[in-house]
């Protein structure tokens, strides 16, 4: 079973999308901050996919992505954000972010994006 690590400081966002992930047959792990997400990786290893908010208190989602790249160079990362900042999107791509979704994200679109990115990674490793 593929594991998806979902980071968002909003409990309601984590709850809704974690349930969408679980209903699709994936293992959903959540973190309310980048610090928690990094600790999850230290404690449990790298998940198959990471979905992170970009604006969080403490370490930003973008900084989280940069730090993840030091320990998990090939783990796919998708960013969810209420912001559509072209500069931030470009910077996220430089650290290997595979996707950007604008909040609010429809559950069906969210799931299709996850499946698409996981499918691309699986095809590359075959």
PDB file of C-alpha atoms in Angstrom:
ATOM      1  CA  UNK A   1       0.000   0.000   0.000  1.00  0.00           C
ATOM      2  CA  UNK A   2       1.369   3.409  -0.992  1.00  0.00           C
ATOM      3  CA  UNK A   3       1.827   5.944   1.808  1.00  0.00           C
ATOM      4  CA  UNK A   4       0.935   9.601   1.307  1.00  0.00           C
ATOM      5  CA  UNK A   5       2.192  12.152   3.829  1.00  0.00           C
ATOM      6  CA  UNK A   6      -0.139  15.171   3.947  1.00  0.00           C
ATOM      7  CA  UNK A   7       1.062  18.392   5.594  1.00  0.00           C
ATOM      8  CA  UNK A   8      -1.291  21.262   6.331  1.00  0.00           C
ATOM      9  CA  UNK A   9      -1.681  23.484   9.377  1.00  0.00           C
ATOM     10  CA  UNK A  10      -5.487  23.467   8.986  1.00  0.00           C
ATOM     11  CA  UNK A  11      -7.007  20.466  10.751  1.00  0.00           C
ATOM     12  CA  UNK A  12     -10.096  20.516   8.523  1.00  0.00           C
ATOM     13  CA  UNK A  13      -7.955  20.296   5.357  1.00  0.00           C
ATOM     14  CA  UNK A  14      -5.948  17.398   6.808  1.00  0.00           C
ATOM     15  CA  UNK A  15      -9.105  15.541   7.819  1.00  0.00           C
ATOM     16  CA  UNK A  16     -10.926  15.937   4.495  1.00  0.00           C
ATOM     17  CA  UNK A  17      -8.011  15.030   2.234  1.00  0.00           C
ATOM     18  CA  UNK A  18      -6.711  12.243   4.485  1.00  0.00           C
ATOM     19  CA  UNK A  19     -10.129  10.621   4.169  1.00  0.00           C
ATOM     20  CA  UNK A  20     -10.043  11.031   0.374  1.00  0.00           C
ATOM     21  CA  UNK A  21      -6.603   9.377   0.355  1.00  0.00           C
ATOM     22  CA  UNK A  22      -7.785   6.474   2.536  1.00  0.00           C
ATOM     23  CA  UNK A  23     -10.941   5.896   0.497  1.00  0.00           C
ATOM     24  CA  UNK A  24      -8.731   5.586  -2.585  1.00  0.00           C
ATOM     25  CA  UNK A  25      -6.826   2.741  -0.932  1.00  0.00           C
ATOM     26  CA  UNK A  26      -3.703   4.600   0.136  1.00  0.00           C
ATOM     27  CA  UNK A  27      -2.243   4.928   3.635  1.00  0.00           C
ATOM     28  CA  UNK A  28      -2.687   8.549   4.729  1.00  0.00           C
ATOM     29  CA  UNK A  29      -0.310  10.020   7.278  1.00  0.00           C
ATOM     30  CA  UNK A  30      -0.731  13.633   8.365  1.00  0.00           C
ATOM     31  CA  UNK A  31       1.360  16.378   9.896  1.00  0.00           C
ATOM     32  CA  UNK A  32       0.272  19.831  11.044  1.00  0.00           C
ATOM     33  CA  UNK A  33       3.638  21.461  10.325  1.00  0.00           C
ATOM     34  CA  UNK A  34       6.820  21.050   8.328  1.00  0.00           C
ATOM     35  CA  UNK A  35       8.609  20.157  11.549  1.00  0.00           C
ATOM     36  CA  UNK A  36       6.147  17.300  12.151  1.00  0.00           C
ATOM     37  CA  UNK A  37       6.531  16.174   8.545  1.00  0.00           C
ATOM     38  CA  UNK A  38      10.314  16.072   8.833  1.00  0.00           C
ATOM     39  CA  UNK A  39      10.028  14.143  12.097  1.00  0.00           C
ATOM     40  CA  UNK A  40       7.693  11.637  10.428  1.00  0.00           C
ATOM     41  CA  UNK A  41      10.343  11.001   7.760  1.00  0.00           C
ATOM     42  CA  UNK A  42      13.045  10.553  10.421  1.00  0.00           C
ATOM     43  CA  UNK A  43      10.858   8.139  12.423  1.00  0.00           C
ATOM     44  CA  UNK A  44       9.163   6.181   9.614  1.00  0.00           C
ATOM     45  CA  UNK A  45      11.197   6.701   6.471  1.00  0.00           C
ATOM     46  CA  UNK A  46      10.238   8.372   3.251  1.00  0.00           C
ATOM     47  CA  UNK A  47       6.596   8.065   2.137  1.00  0.00           C
ATOM     48  CA  UNK A  48       5.695   7.267  -1.463  1.00  0.00           C
ATOM     49  CA  UNK A  49       4.271  10.760  -1.994  1.00  0.00           C
ATOM     50  CA  UNK A  50       4.191  14.042  -0.078  1.00  0.00           C
ATOM     51  CA  UNK A  51       1.443  16.654  -0.358  1.00  0.00           C
ATOM     52  CA  UNK A  52       2.213  19.893   1.458  1.00  0.00           C
ATOM     53  CA  UNK A  53       0.687  23.281   2.035  1.00  0.00           C
ATOM     54  CA  UNK A  54       3.093  26.085   1.181  1.00  0.00           C
ATOM     55  CA  UNK A  55       2.128  28.625   3.868  1.00  0.00           C
ATOM     56  CA  UNK A  56       2.523  27.161   7.327  1.00  0.00           C
ATOM     57  CA  UNK A  57       3.740  28.626  10.608  1.00  0.00           C
ATOM     58  CA  UNK A  58       7.393  27.915  11.356  1.00  0.00           C
ATOM     59  CA  UNK A  59       9.175  26.251   8.462  1.00  0.00           C
ATOM     60  CA  UNK A  60       7.372  27.035   5.202  1.00  0.00           C
ATOM     61  CA  UNK A  61       6.228  24.331   2.846  1.00  0.00           C
ATOM     62  CA  UNK A  62       8.819  25.465   0.318  1.00  0.00           C
ATOM     63  CA  UNK A  63      11.635  25.191   2.865  1.00  0.00           C
ATOM     64  CA  UNK A  64      10.232  21.780   3.854  1.00  0.00           C
ATOM     65  CA  UNK A  65      10.520  20.679   0.203  1.00  0.00           C
ATOM     66  CA  UNK A  66      14.143  21.819   0.085  1.00  0.00           C
ATOM     67  CA  UNK A  67      14.967  19.883   3.258  1.00  0.00           C
ATOM     68  CA  UNK A  68      13.187  16.752   2.032  1.00  0.00           C
ATOM     69  CA  UNK A  69      15.326  16.804  -1.097  1.00  0.00           C
ATOM     70  CA  UNK A  70      18.432  16.291   1.057  1.00  0.00           C
ATOM     71  CA  UNK A  71      17.128  12.962   2.382  1.00  0.00           C
ATOM     72  CA  UNK A  72      14.658  11.886  -0.298  1.00  0.00           C
ATOM     73  CA  UNK A  73      15.850  13.034  -3.693  1.00  0.00           C
ATOM     74  CA  UNK A  74      13.214  11.189  -5.724  1.00  0.00           C
ATOM     75  CA  UNK A  75      10.113  11.304  -3.532  1.00  0.00           C
ATOM     76  CA  UNK A  76       7.332  13.059  -5.456  1.00  0.00           C
ATOM     77  CA  UNK A  77       5.998  16.227  -3.849  1.00  0.00           C
ATOM     78  CA  UNK A  78       2.783  18.066  -4.663  1.00  0.00           C
ATOM     79  CA  UNK A  79       2.082  21.513  -3.237  1.00  0.00           C
ATOM     80  CA  UNK A  80      -1.401  22.736  -2.283  1.00  0.00           C
ATOM     81  CA  UNK A  81      -1.793  26.455  -1.776  1.00  0.00           C
ATOM     82  CA  UNK A  82      -4.381  29.189  -1.722  1.00  0.00           C
ATOM     83  CA  UNK A  83      -1.774  31.356  -3.461  1.00  0.00           C
ATOM     84  CA  UNK A  84      -0.967  31.407  -7.150  1.00  0.00           C
ATOM     85  CA  UNK A  85       2.433  33.068  -6.966  1.00  0.00           C
ATOM     86  CA  UNK A  86       4.321  32.378 -10.215  1.00  0.00           C
ATOM     87  CA  UNK A  87       7.674  33.037  -8.558  1.00  0.00           C
ATOM     88  CA  UNK A  88       6.913  30.541  -5.805  1.00  0.00           C
ATOM     89  CA  UNK A  89       5.691  27.973  -8.342  1.00  0.00           C
ATOM     90  CA  UNK A  90       8.927  28.387 -10.306  1.00  0.00           C
ATOM     91  CA  UNK A  91      11.028  28.058  -7.148  1.00  0.00           C
ATOM     92  CA  UNK A  92       9.086  24.950  -6.126  1.00  0.00           C
ATOM     93  CA  UNK A  93       9.863  23.381  -9.499  1.00  0.00           C
ATOM     94  CA  UNK A  94      13.584  23.986  -8.967  1.00  0.00           C
ATOM     95  CA  UNK A  95      13.463  21.761  -5.878  1.00  0.00           C
ATOM     96  CA  UNK A  96      11.638  19.030  -7.743  1.00  0.00           C
ATOM     97  CA  UNK A  97       7.991  19.635  -6.885  1.00  0.00           C
ATOM     98  CA  UNK A  98       5.880  17.597  -9.342  1.00  0.00           C
ATOM     99  CA  UNK A  99       2.600  19.447  -9.002  1.00  0.00           C
ATOM    100  CA  UNK A 100       0.812  22.531  -7.713  1.00  0.00           C
ATOM    101  CA  UNK A 101      -2.867  22.588  -6.757  1.00  0.00           C
ATOM    102  CA  UNK A 102      -4.806  25.715  -5.854  1.00  0.00           C
ATOM    103  CA  UNK A 103      -7.053  25.491  -2.793  1.00  0.00           C
ATOM    104  CA  UNK A 104      -9.825  24.721  -2.502  1.00  0.00           C
ATOM    105  CA  UNK A 105      -9.119  21.508  -4.391  1.00  0.00           C
ATOM    106  CA  UNK A 106     -12.028  19.335  -5.457  1.00  0.00           C
ATOM    107  CA  UNK A 107     -11.534  15.834  -3.996  1.00  0.00           C
ATOM    108  CA  UNK A 108     -11.764  14.174  -7.414  1.00  0.00           C
ATOM    109  CA  UNK A 109      -9.113  16.491  -8.896  1.00  0.00           C
ATOM    110  CA  UNK A 110      -6.940  15.977  -5.793  1.00  0.00           C
ATOM    111  CA  UNK A 111      -7.110  12.218  -6.161  1.00  0.00           C
ATOM    112  CA  UNK A 112      -6.487  12.305  -9.915  1.00  0.00           C
ATOM    113  CA  UNK A 113      -3.374  14.431  -9.325  1.00  0.00           C
ATOM    114  CA  UNK A 114      -2.057  11.980  -6.716  1.00  0.00           C
ATOM    115  CA  UNK A 115      -2.684   8.991  -8.957  1.00  0.00           C
ATOM    116  CA  UNK A 116      -1.072  10.761 -11.913  1.00  0.00           C
ATOM    117  CA  UNK A 117       2.112  11.614 -10.013  1.00  0.00           C
ATOM    118  CA  UNK A 118       2.348   8.160  -8.428  1.00  0.00           C
ATOM    119  CA  UNK A 119       1.788   6.564 -11.838  1.00  0.00           C
ATOM    120  CA  UNK A 120       4.555   8.658 -13.407  1.00  0.00           C
ATOM    121  CA  UNK A 121       6.977   7.647 -10.662  1.00  0.00           C
ATOM    122  CA  UNK A 122       6.022   3.982 -10.973  1.00  0.00           C
ATOM    123  CA  UNK A 123       6.511   4.112 -14.760  1.00  0.00           C
ATOM    124  CA  UNK A 124       9.989   5.606 -14.320  1.00  0.00           C
ATOM    125  CA  UNK A 125      11.029   2.872 -11.895  1.00  0.00           C
ATOM    126  CA  UNK A 126       9.770   0.017 -14.117  1.00  0.00           C
TER     127      UNK A 126
END
